[in-house]
CSV table of C-alpha atoms and ligand atoms in Angstrom, one decimal:
chain,number,residue,atom,x,y,z
A,1,MET,CA,3.1,-4.9,-18.0
A,2,LEU,CA,1.3,-1.4,-17.5
A,3,ASN,CA,-1.0,-0.9,-20.7
A,4,LYS,CA,-1.4,2.5,-19.9
A,5,LEU,CA,0.4,5.4,-21.7
A,6,ASN,CA,3.3,6.5,-19.0
A,7,VAL,CA,4.3,10.0,-18.7
A,8,GLU,CA,6.8,9.7,-21.1
A,9,GLY,CA,4.5,9.5,-23.8
A,10,LEU,CA,3.0,12.8,-23.1
A,11,ASP,CA,4.3,15.9,-25.0
A,12,VAL,CA,4.8,18.1,-21.9
A,13,LYS,CA,6.5,21.4,-23.1
A,14,GLY,CA,4.5,23.9,-21.8
A,15,LYS,CA,1.2,22.0,-20.9
A,16,ARG,CA,-0.4,22.6,-17.6
A,17,VAL,CA,-0.1,19.5,-16.4
A,18,LEU,CA,-2.7,18.4,-13.6
A,19,VAL,CA,-0.7,15.9,-11.3
A,20,ARG,CA,-2.5,13.5,-8.7
A,21,CYS,CA,0.1,12.4,-6.4
A,22,ASP,CA,0.0,10.7,-2.5
A,23,PHE,CA,0.9,13.3,-0.4
A,24,ASN,CA,-0.7,11.8,3.0
A,25,VAL,CA,1.8,12.0,5.0
A,26,PRO,CA,1.8,12.3,8.8
A,27,LEU,CA,2.8,15.3,10.6
A,28,ASN,CA,3.4,16.0,14.4
A,29,GLU,CA,1.9,18.6,16.6
A,30,LYS,CA,3.4,21.5,15.0
A,31,LEU,CA,2.5,20.3,11.9
A,32,GLU,CA,6.3,18.8,10.6
A,33,ILE,CA,5.9,16.1,8.7
A,34,THR,CA,7.9,13.3,10.5
A,35,ASP,CA,7.6,10.4,7.3
A,36,ASP,CA,8.3,11.9,4.0
A,37,THR,CA,8.6,9.0,2.2
A,38,ARG,CA,5.7,9.3,-0.2
A,39,ILE,CA,7.1,12.4,-0.9
A,40,THR,CA,10.2,11.3,-2.1
A,41,GLY,CA,8.4,8.5,-4.2
A,42,ALA,CA,6.5,11.2,-6.5
A,43,MET,CA,10.1,12.9,-6.9
A,44,PRO,CA,10.9,11.6,-10.2
A,45,THR,CA,7.9,12.7,-12.2
A,46,ILE,CA,7.7,15.9,-10.6
A,47,LYS,CA,11.2,16.2,-11.5
A,48,TYR,CA,10.3,15.0,-14.9
A,49,LEU,CA,8.0,17.1,-16.2
A,50,ALA,CA,9.3,20.4,-14.6
A,51,ASP,CA,12.9,19.6,-16.3
A,52,ASN,CA,10.9,19.0,-19.6
A,53,GLY,CA,9.5,22.7,-19.7
A,54,ALA,CA,5.5,21.9,-18.0
A,55,LYS,CA,4.0,23.7,-16.0
A,56,VAL,CA,3.2,21.3,-13.1
A,57,ILE,CA,0.3,21.1,-10.7
A,58,LEU,CA,0.3,18.8,-8.3
A,59,CYS,CA,-2.7,17.9,-5.9
A,60,SER,CA,-2.9,15.1,-3.4
A,61,HIS,CA,-5.5,15.0,-0.2
A,62,MET,CA,-4.0,14.5,3.5
A,63,GLY,CA,-5.9,12.7,6.2
A,64,LYS,CA,-9.8,12.5,6.8
A,65,PRO,CA,-10.9,16.4,6.5
A,66,LYS,CA,-14.4,15.0,5.2
A,67,GLY,CA,-15.0,17.9,3.2
A,68,ASN,CA,-14.5,20.6,5.6
A,69,PRO,CA,-11.4,23.1,4.8
A,70,VAL,CA,-9.1,21.7,8.2
A,71,PRO,CA,-6.1,23.7,8.8
A,72,GLU,CA,-4.2,21.3,10.7
A,73,LEU,CA,-4.6,18.7,7.4
A,74,SER,CA,-3.3,21.8,5.0
A,75,LEU,CA,-0.7,20.5,2.3
A,76,ALA,CA,1.0,23.6,3.4
A,77,PRO,CA,4.1,21.9,4.7
A,78,VAL,CA,4.0,19.2,1.3
A,79,ALA,CA,4.6,22.7,-1.0
A,80,LYS,CA,8.2,23.2,1.4
A,81,SER,CA,9.1,19.7,1.4
A,82,ILE,CA,8.8,19.2,-2.1
A,83,SER,CA,10.8,22.7,-2.6
A,84,LYS,CA,13.7,22.0,-0.7
A,85,LYS,CA,14.3,18.6,-2.7
A,86,LEU,CA,13.7,20.2,-6.2
A,87,GLY,CA,16.0,22.8,-5.3
A,88,LYS,CA,12.9,25.6,-6.2
A,89,GLU,CA,10.4,27.1,-4.8
A,90,VAL,CA,6.8,25.4,-5.5
A,91,VAL,CA,3.9,27.7,-5.5
A,92,PHE,CA,0.8,26.7,-2.8
A,93,ALA,CA,-2.4,27.8,-3.9
A,94,PRO,CA,-4.3,27.9,0.0
A,95,ASP,CA,-7.6,27.8,-1.5
A,96,ASP,CA,-10.2,26.1,0.9
A,97,THR,CA,-12.3,25.2,-2.2
A,98,VAL,CA,-8.8,24.0,-3.6
A,99,VAL,CA,-9.9,25.4,-7.1
A,100,GLY,CA,-10.3,29.3,-6.4
A,101,ASP,CA,-8.7,32.4,-7.1
A,102,ASN,CA,-5.6,31.2,-5.8
A,103,ALA,CA,-5.0,28.7,-7.5
A,104,LYS,CA,-6.6,30.0,-10.8
A,105,LYS,CA,-4.2,32.6,-10.6
A,106,ALA,CA,-1.0,31.1,-9.5
A,107,VAL,CA,-1.9,28.5,-12.8
A,108,SER,CA,-2.3,31.3,-15.0
A,109,GLU,CA,1.3,33.0,-13.8
A,110,MET,CA,3.1,29.8,-14.3
A,111,ALA,CA,6.1,29.9,-16.5
A,112,ASP,CA,7.5,26.1,-18.5
A,113,GLY,CA,8.7,24.3,-15.4
A,114,ASP,CA,7.1,26.2,-12.5
A,115,VAL,CA,5.7,23.9,-10.1
A,116,VAL,CA,2.3,24.7,-8.1
A,117,LEU,CA,0.2,22.8,-5.3
A,118,LEU,CA,-2.8,22.8,-4.7
A,119,GLU,CA,-5.1,22.6,-1.3
A,120,ASN,CA,-5.7,19.5,0.2
A,121,THR,CA,-8.7,17.7,-2.6
A,122,ARG,CA,-10.8,16.3,0.7
A,123,TYR,CA,-11.2,19.3,1.6
A,124,ARG,CA,-14.6,19.3,-0.7
A,125,ALA,CA,-17.1,16.7,-0.3
A,126,GLU,CA,-17.5,16.2,-3.6
A,127,GLU,CA,-13.8,14.2,-4.1
A,128,THR,CA,-15.1,11.2,-2.6
A,129,LYS,CA,-17.9,11.3,-3.9
A,130,ASN,CA,-16.7,11.8,-7.4
A,131,VAL,CA,-18.8,14.1,-8.2
A,132,ASP,CA,-18.3,15.9,-12.0
A,133,ALA,CA,-18.5,19.7,-10.7
A,134,PHE,CA,-15.2,19.4,-8.7
A,135,SER,CA,-13.7,16.9,-11.3
A,136,GLU,CA,-14.0,19.1,-14.2
A,137,GLU,CA,-13.2,22.4,-11.8
A,138,LEU,CA,-9.7,20.3,-11.5
A,139,ALA,CA,-9.5,19.5,-15.0
A,140,LEU,CA,-10.4,23.0,-16.8
A,141,LEU,CA,-6.7,24.0,-14.8
A,142,ALA,CA,-5.1,21.8,-17.2
A,143,ASP,CA,-4.3,20.3,-20.6
A,144,LEU,CA,-2.6,17.2,-19.2
A,145,PHE,CA,-3.6,15.0,-16.2
A,146,VAL,CA,-1.0,12.5,-14.9
A,147,ASN,CA,-1.7,10.0,-11.9
A,148,ASP,CA,0.9,8.8,-9.8
A,149,ALA,CA,-1.1,8.4,-6.5
A,150,PHE,CA,-1.1,4.5,-6.8
A,151,GLY,CA,-2.3,4.8,-2.9
A,152,THR,CA,-5.2,5.7,-3.6
A,153,ALA,CA,-5.7,4.2,-6.9
A,154,HIS,CA,-8.4,1.5,-5.5
A,155,ARG,CA,-10.8,4.1,-5.1
A,156,ALA,CA,-12.6,6.3,-7.9
A,157,HIS,CA,-12.6,9.3,-6.3
A,158,CYS,CA,-12.4,12.7,-8.5
A,159,SER,CA,-9.2,13.9,-8.2
A,160,ASN,CA,-7.7,10.8,-10.0
A,161,VAL,CA,-10.9,9.1,-11.8
A,162,GLY,CA,-13.3,11.8,-12.1
A,163,VAL,CA,-10.9,14.4,-13.6
A,164,THR,CA,-9.7,12.1,-16.4
A,165,LYS,CA,-13.5,12.5,-17.7
A,166,TYR,CA,-12.8,16.1,-18.7
A,167,VAL,CA,-8.7,15.9,-19.2
A,168,LYS,CA,-6.7,14.2,-21.7
A,169,PRO,CA,-5.0,11.7,-22.3
A,170,ALA,CA,-4.1,10.8,-19.0
A,171,ALA,CA,-0.7,8.7,-18.0
A,172,ALA,CA,0.4,7.0,-14.8
A,173,GLY,CA,3.6,8.5,-13.5
A,174,TYR,CA,7.1,6.4,-12.5
A,175,LEU,CA,5.6,5.5,-9.0
A,176,ILE,CA,2.5,3.9,-10.1
A,177,GLU,CA,4.0,2.5,-13.0
A,178,LYS,CA,6.9,1.2,-11.2
A,179,GLU,CA,4.2,-0.5,-8.5
A,180,ILE,CA,2.5,-2.0,-11.1
A,181,GLN,CA,5.4,-3.4,-12.9
A,182,PHE,CA,6.8,-5.2,-9.7
A,183,LEU,CA,3.4,-6.2,-8.2
A,184,GLY,CA,1.9,-7.3,-11.4
A,185,ASN,CA,5.2,-9.4,-12.4
A,186,ALA,CA,5.4,-10.8,-8.9
A,187,VAL,CA,1.6,-12.1,-9.3
A,188,ASN,CA,0.9,-12.4,-13.1
A,189,ALA,CA,4.1,-13.2,-14.7
A,190,PRO,CA,6.6,-14.7,-11.4
A,191,VAL,CA,9.8,-16.0,-11.9
A,192,ARG,CA,8.9,-19.5,-9.9
A,193,PRO,CA,9.1,-20.9,-7.6
A,194,LEU,CA,6.8,-18.3,-6.3
A,195,VAL,CA,6.4,-18.2,-2.7
A,196,ALA,CA,3.6,-16.2,-0.8
A,197,VAL,CA,3.8,-14.7,3.1
A,198,LEU,CA,0.5,-14.6,4.4
A,199,GLY,CA,-0.2,-13.1,8.3
A,200,GLY,CA,-2.4,-10.5,9.8
A,201,SER,CA,-4.8,-10.9,12.5
A,202,LYS,CA,-7.8,-12.1,10.2
A,203,VAL,CA,-8.8,-15.0,7.7
A,204,SER,CA,-12.1,-12.8,6.7
A,205,SER,CA,-10.0,-9.8,5.9
A,206,LYS,CA,-7.5,-12.0,3.7
A,207,ILE,CA,-9.9,-14.5,1.9
A,208,SER,CA,-9.8,-12.7,-1.7
A,209,VAL,CA,-6.6,-12.3,-1.6
A,210,ILE,CA,-6.0,-16.2,-0.4
A,211,GLU,CA,-7.9,-17.7,-3.1
A,212,ASN,CA,-7.1,-15.0,-5.5
A,213,LEU,CA,-3.0,-16.2,-5.1
A,214,LEU,CA,-4.0,-19.8,-3.9
A,215,LYS,CA,-4.3,-19.7,-8.5
A,216,LYS,CA,-1.0,-18.0,-8.9
A,217,VAL,CA,1.9,-19.5,-6.1
A,218,ASP,CA,3.6,-22.6,-5.7
A,219,LYS,CA,3.5,-21.5,-2.0
A,220,LEU,CA,1.3,-19.9,0.3
A,221,ILE,CA,2.3,-19.7,3.6
A,222,ILE,CA,-0.1,-18.9,6.6
A,223,GLY,CA,0.9,-17.0,9.7
A,224,GLY,CA,0.0,-14.5,12.3
A,225,GLY,CA,-3.3,-14.1,14.1
A,226,MET,CA,-5.4,-16.0,11.3
A,227,ALA,CA,-3.2,-18.9,10.8
A,228,TYR,CA,-5.6,-20.2,14.1
A,229,THR,CA,-8.8,-20.7,12.3
A,230,PHE,CA,-6.8,-23.2,10.0
A,231,PHE,CA,-5.7,-24.9,13.2
A,232,ALA,CA,-9.0,-25.3,14.0
A,233,ALA,CA,-9.6,-26.3,10.6
A,234,GLN,CA,-7.2,-29.2,11.5
A,235,GLY,CA,-9.1,-30.1,14.7
A,236,LYS,CA,-6.6,-28.4,16.7
A,237,THR,CA,-7.4,-26.2,19.8
A,238,THR,CA,-6.3,-22.8,19.7
A,239,GLY,CA,-7.4,-21.9,23.8
A,240,THR,CA,-7.7,-18.5,24.1
A,241,SER,CA,-6.3,-17.6,20.5
A,242,LEU,CA,-8.2,-14.9,17.6
A,243,LEU,CA,-10.4,-17.2,16.0
A,244,GLU,CA,-13.0,-16.5,13.4
A,245,PRO,CA,-15.4,-19.5,13.9
A,246,ASP,CA,-17.7,-18.8,11.1
A,247,TYR,CA,-14.5,-19.3,8.9
A,248,ILE,CA,-13.1,-22.7,10.0
A,249,GLU,CA,-15.4,-24.4,7.4
A,250,TYR,CA,-13.4,-22.2,4.8
A,251,ALA,CA,-10.5,-23.2,6.1
A,252,LYS,CA,-11.0,-26.5,5.7
A,253,LYS,CA,-12.2,-26.6,2.2
A,254,MET,CA,-9.3,-24.1,1.3
A,255,LEU,CA,-6.7,-26.5,3.0
A,256,GLU,CA,-8.3,-29.7,0.9
A,257,GLU,CA,-8.3,-28.0,-1.9
A,258,ALA,CA,-4.3,-26.6,-1.9
A,259,GLY,CA,-3.2,-29.6,-0.2
A,260,ASP,CA,0.2,-28.9,0.9
A,261,LYS,CA,0.3,-25.7,-0.6
A,262,ILE,CA,-0.7,-24.0,2.2
A,263,VAL,CA,1.9,-23.9,4.4
A,264,LEU,CA,0.3,-23.3,8.4
A,265,PRO,CA,2.9,-22.9,12.0
A,266,VAL,CA,4.1,-25.9,13.4
A,267,ASP,CA,4.4,-24.3,16.7
A,268,THR,CA,3.5,-21.4,18.7
A,269,VAL,CA,4.7,-18.7,20.5
A,270,VAL,CA,1.6,-18.8,23.5
A,271,ALA,CA,0.8,-16.7,26.1
A,272,GLU,CA,-2.1,-16.2,29.2
A,273,LYS,CA,-2.3,-12.6,28.6
A,274,PHE,CA,-2.1,-10.0,25.3
A,275,ASP,CA,0.5,-8.4,27.3
A,276,ASN,CA,4.7,-8.0,25.8
A,277,ASP,CA,5.8,-8.8,29.8
A,278,ALA,CA,3.5,-12.1,29.8
A,279,PRO,CA,5.3,-14.9,30.6
A,280,SER,CA,5.5,-16.9,27.3
A,281,LYS,CA,6.2,-20.7,26.3
A,282,VAL,CA,6.4,-22.6,23.3
A,283,VAL,CA,4.0,-25.2,22.6
A,284,GLU,CA,3.6,-28.0,19.2
A,285,GLY,CA,0.2,-28.6,17.8
A,286,ASN,CA,-3.2,-27.8,20.0
A,287,ILE,CA,-2.8,-24.6,22.0
A,288,PRO,CA,-3.9,-25.5,25.3
A,289,ASP,CA,-7.0,-24.3,27.1
A,290,GLY,CA,-6.1,-20.2,28.6
A,291,PHE,CA,-3.4,-19.8,26.4
A,292,MET,CA,-2.9,-17.6,23.5
A,293,GLY,CA,-0.9,-17.5,20.2
A,294,LEU,CA,1.4,-14.6,19.9
A,295,ASP,CA,4.0,-15.3,17.4
A,296,ILE,CA,4.9,-18.5,15.1
A,297,GLY,CA,7.5,-20.5,17.3
A,298,PRO,CA,11.1,-21.8,16.4
A,299,LYS,CA,10.2,-25.0,14.2
A,300,SER,CA,7.8,-22.9,12.2
A,301,ILE,CA,10.3,-20.4,11.5
A,302,GLU,CA,12.4,-23.2,10.6
A,303,LEU,CA,10.4,-24.7,8.6
A,304,PHE,CA,9.2,-21.6,6.2
A,305,LYS,CA,12.7,-20.7,6.2
A,306,SER,CA,13.1,-24.3,4.3
A,307,VAL,CA,9.7,-23.4,2.3
A,308,LEU,CA,11.6,-19.7,1.4
A,309,LYS,CA,14.8,-20.5,0.7
A,310,ASP,CA,14.6,-21.5,-3.0
A,311,ALA,CA,12.0,-19.4,-4.0
A,312,LYS,CA,13.0,-17.0,-6.9
A,313,THR,CA,9.8,-14.5,-6.0
A,314,VAL,CA,8.1,-14.1,-2.5
A,315,VAL,CA,5.4,-12.0,-1.8
A,316,TRP,CA,4.3,-10.5,2.4
A,317,ASN,CA,1.6,-9.3,3.6
A,318,GLY,CA,0.4,-9.3,7.3
A,319,PRO,CA,3.2,-10.0,10.3
A,320,MET,CA,3.5,-13.6,12.2
A,321,GLY,CA,3.0,-12.0,15.1
A,322,VAL,CA,2.1,-9.5,17.3
A,323,PHE,CA,4.8,-7.9,16.0
A,324,GLU,CA,4.3,-4.4,17.7
A,325,MET,CA,5.6,-6.3,21.2
A,326,PRO,CA,8.8,-6.8,21.3
A,327,ASN,CA,8.6,-9.9,22.9
A,328,PHE,CA,6.3,-11.7,19.9
A,329,ALA,CA,8.3,-9.7,17.4
A,330,ASN,CA,10.5,-12.6,16.2
A,331,GLY,CA,8.8,-14.9,14.3
A,332,THR,CA,8.3,-11.2,11.7
A,333,ASN,CA,11.3,-10.4,12.3
A,334,GLU,CA,13.3,-13.9,11.2
A,335,ILE,CA,10.9,-13.8,8.4
A,336,ALA,CA,12.0,-10.4,7.2
A,337,ALA,CA,16.1,-11.2,7.8
A,338,MET,CA,15.1,-14.0,5.6
A,339,LEU,CA,14.1,-12.0,2.4
A,340,ALA,CA,16.5,-9.4,3.3
A,341,GLU,CA,19.5,-12.4,2.4
A,342,LEU,CA,17.1,-13.9,-0.2
A,343,ASP,CA,18.4,-14.2,-3.8
A,344,ALA,CA,14.8,-13.3,-4.8
A,345,LYS,CA,12.6,-10.7,-6.1
A,346,THR,CA,11.1,-9.7,-2.9
A,347,ILE,CA,8.2,-7.7,-2.3
A,348,ILE,CA,5.9,-5.8,0.7
A,349,GLY,CA,2.7,-5.1,-0.1
A,350,GLY,CA,0.4,-3.7,2.6
A,351,GLY,CA,0.7,-1.4,5.6
A,352,ASP,CA,1.9,-3.5,8.6
A,353,SER,CA,4.6,-5.6,6.6
A,354,VAL,CA,5.9,-2.4,5.7
A,355,ALA,CA,6.3,-0.7,9.3
A,356,ALA,CA,7.7,-4.6,10.1
A,357,VAL,CA,10.5,-4.8,7.8
A,358,ASN,CA,10.9,-1.1,8.5
A,359,GLN,CA,10.9,-1.7,11.7
A,360,ALA,CA,13.6,-4.1,11.8
A,361,GLY,CA,15.6,-1.6,9.6
A,362,LEU,CA,15.5,-3.7,6.6
A,363,GLY,CA,13.9,-2.1,4.3
A,364,ASP,CA,16.3,-0.9,1.2
A,365,LYS,CA,17.3,-4.9,1.4
A,366,MET,CA,13.7,-5.7,-0.6
A,367,SER,CA,13.1,-5.2,-4.0
A,368,HIS,CA,10.1,-3.6,-3.7
A,369,ILE,CA,7.7,-2.0,-0.7
A,370,SER,CA,4.8,-1.1,-2.0
A,371,THR,CA,3.5,2.5,-0.9
A,372,GLY,CA,-0.3,1.9,-1.0
A,373,GLY,CA,-2.0,-0.8,1.9
A,374,GLY,CA,-5.2,-1.1,0.8
A,375,ALA,CA,-4.5,-0.9,-3.2
A,376,SER,CA,-1.6,-3.5,-3.2
A,377,MET,CA,-4.5,-5.5,-1.3
A,378,GLU,CA,-6.7,-5.2,-3.4
A,379,PHE,CA,-4.1,-5.6,-6.4
A,380,LEU,CA,-3.1,-8.9,-4.9
A,381,GLU,CA,-7.2,-9.8,-4.9
A,382,GLY,CA,-7.0,-9.5,-8.6
A,383,LYS,CA,-9.4,-7.1,-8.4
A,384,ASP,CA,-8.9,-4.1,-11.8
A,385,LEU,CA,-8.0,-0.7,-9.4
A,386,PRO,CA,-10.3,2.4,-11.0
A,387,GLY,CA,-7.5,4.4,-10.4
A,388,ILE,CA,-5.3,2.9,-13.2
A,389,VAL,CA,-8.4,1.5,-15.2
A,390,ALA,CA,-8.8,5.2,-15.4
A,391,LEU,CA,-6.4,6.2,-17.7
A,392,THR,CA,-5.7,6.3,-21.3
A,393,ASP,CA,-4.4,2.9,-22.8
A,394,ALA,CA,-1.2,2.7,-24.5
A,395,GLU,CA,-0.9,2.8,-28.0
B,401,LIG,P1,-3.9,-7.4,9.0
B,401,LIG,O1,-4.1,-5.8,9.5
B,401,LIG,O2,-4.9,-8.0,9.2
B,401,LIG,O3,-2.6,-7.6,8.7
B,401,LIG,O4,-3.4,-7.5,10.4
B,401,LIG,C1,-2.4,-7.0,11.5
B,401,LIG,C2,-2.9,-7.2,12.7
B,401,LIG,O5,-2.5,-8.1,12.8
B,401,LIG,C3,-0.8,-7.0,13.8
B,401,LIG,O6,-1.4,-5.5,14.8
B,401,LIG,C4,-0.6,-7.5,14.9
B,401,LIG,O7,-0.5,-7.6,15.9
B,401,LIG,C5,-2.0,-8.5,14.1
B,401,LIG,N1,-1.4,-10.0,14.8
B,401,LIG,C6,-0.6,-10.5,13.8
B,401,LIG,N2,-1.0,-12.3,14.9
B,401,LIG,C7,-1.5,-11.9,15.8
B,401,LIG,C8,-1.5,-12.8,17.1
B,401,LIG,N3,-1.2,-14.2,17.1
B,401,LIG,N4,-2.8,-12.4,17.7
B,401,LIG,C9,-3.0,-11.6,17.7
B,401,LIG,N5,-3.2,-10.5,16.9
B,401,LIG,C10,-2.2,-11.2,16.0
């Protein structure tokens, strides 16, 4: 599926290999890592390179230091975490300029199999502007390049795209390869029926996803706040629910074109206030004045389940309701539980649905949980990701 060189296609022994990872992990006030999923995700590539005698130079961004050395966003805690997982010391190079004296010295002293971690690449203002000078500085540290940061693959920055101008070949790491394989196969070469489940707040932010997926799926289930703009397109009242009036015509057009491919909720859990403790009731069809839809109702859950039960591939992006409030999380949890039981490839792409699946404790029951919110969205939109395009083509 991935027609790019992968890490196993490189001759790495004794070579300095610069690896762009996604170590953008959350920290608490004590600067301890509170969720190391992304570090764990990068370990197969790091281990492979170290075990095969490469000199492994890791780099990543963390948070948004906006071109300044912000001590709270230093990658120092990440070096400790990788050291533990790898069972050997990772040397951290704490340069405010990322490629400074510490980094150069650390790299010059590396033996085969050693691992060095550079400081947060976004300490440099050039990083997000993809300025050649910083790309070249990074590239000069290395003989080969590997990109394993799927989470930033939809951005063209120095450390994932610019650098490939100056250090070749540039290969995909295992994590990127896995993401492209799962997302790519699901959308472009799926075992059918392929059902997509879209939710979340806005139609406007998911137009390209809807358009691209409608061309590929057998059924498109739409829940969450975005469903109400489709309700309005069907001529239903929506009370005080989320609504994007500017997109009602668009939703009408989509419904006309897609016919019964689009499956909408048939009932709604409504309340008078956007509040977990607000009294709620279930309504069918129209949403009455003064009420807002906050979750899909029981009949919709059954309808969605009846569509999902025969699916062989499911792609899910966006919650079915306000899942952050326990009283309105039922629809989202029920869909998560259904997918967990399904004999199908289940791919969870995007921030909030990943949070919902993990909140329900069902993460390990899915075939694949994408590590990149924005990147997986753009992939589902059918866009090329610059971080992948920039890699060397496979022979
Ligand atoms: P998105 O980032 O577009 O995927 O939207 C995710 C957000 O949509 C979550 O924070 C949900 O709480 C919110 N959401 C889902 N359903 C509704 C709804 N019926 N009303 C308001 N917000 C919703």
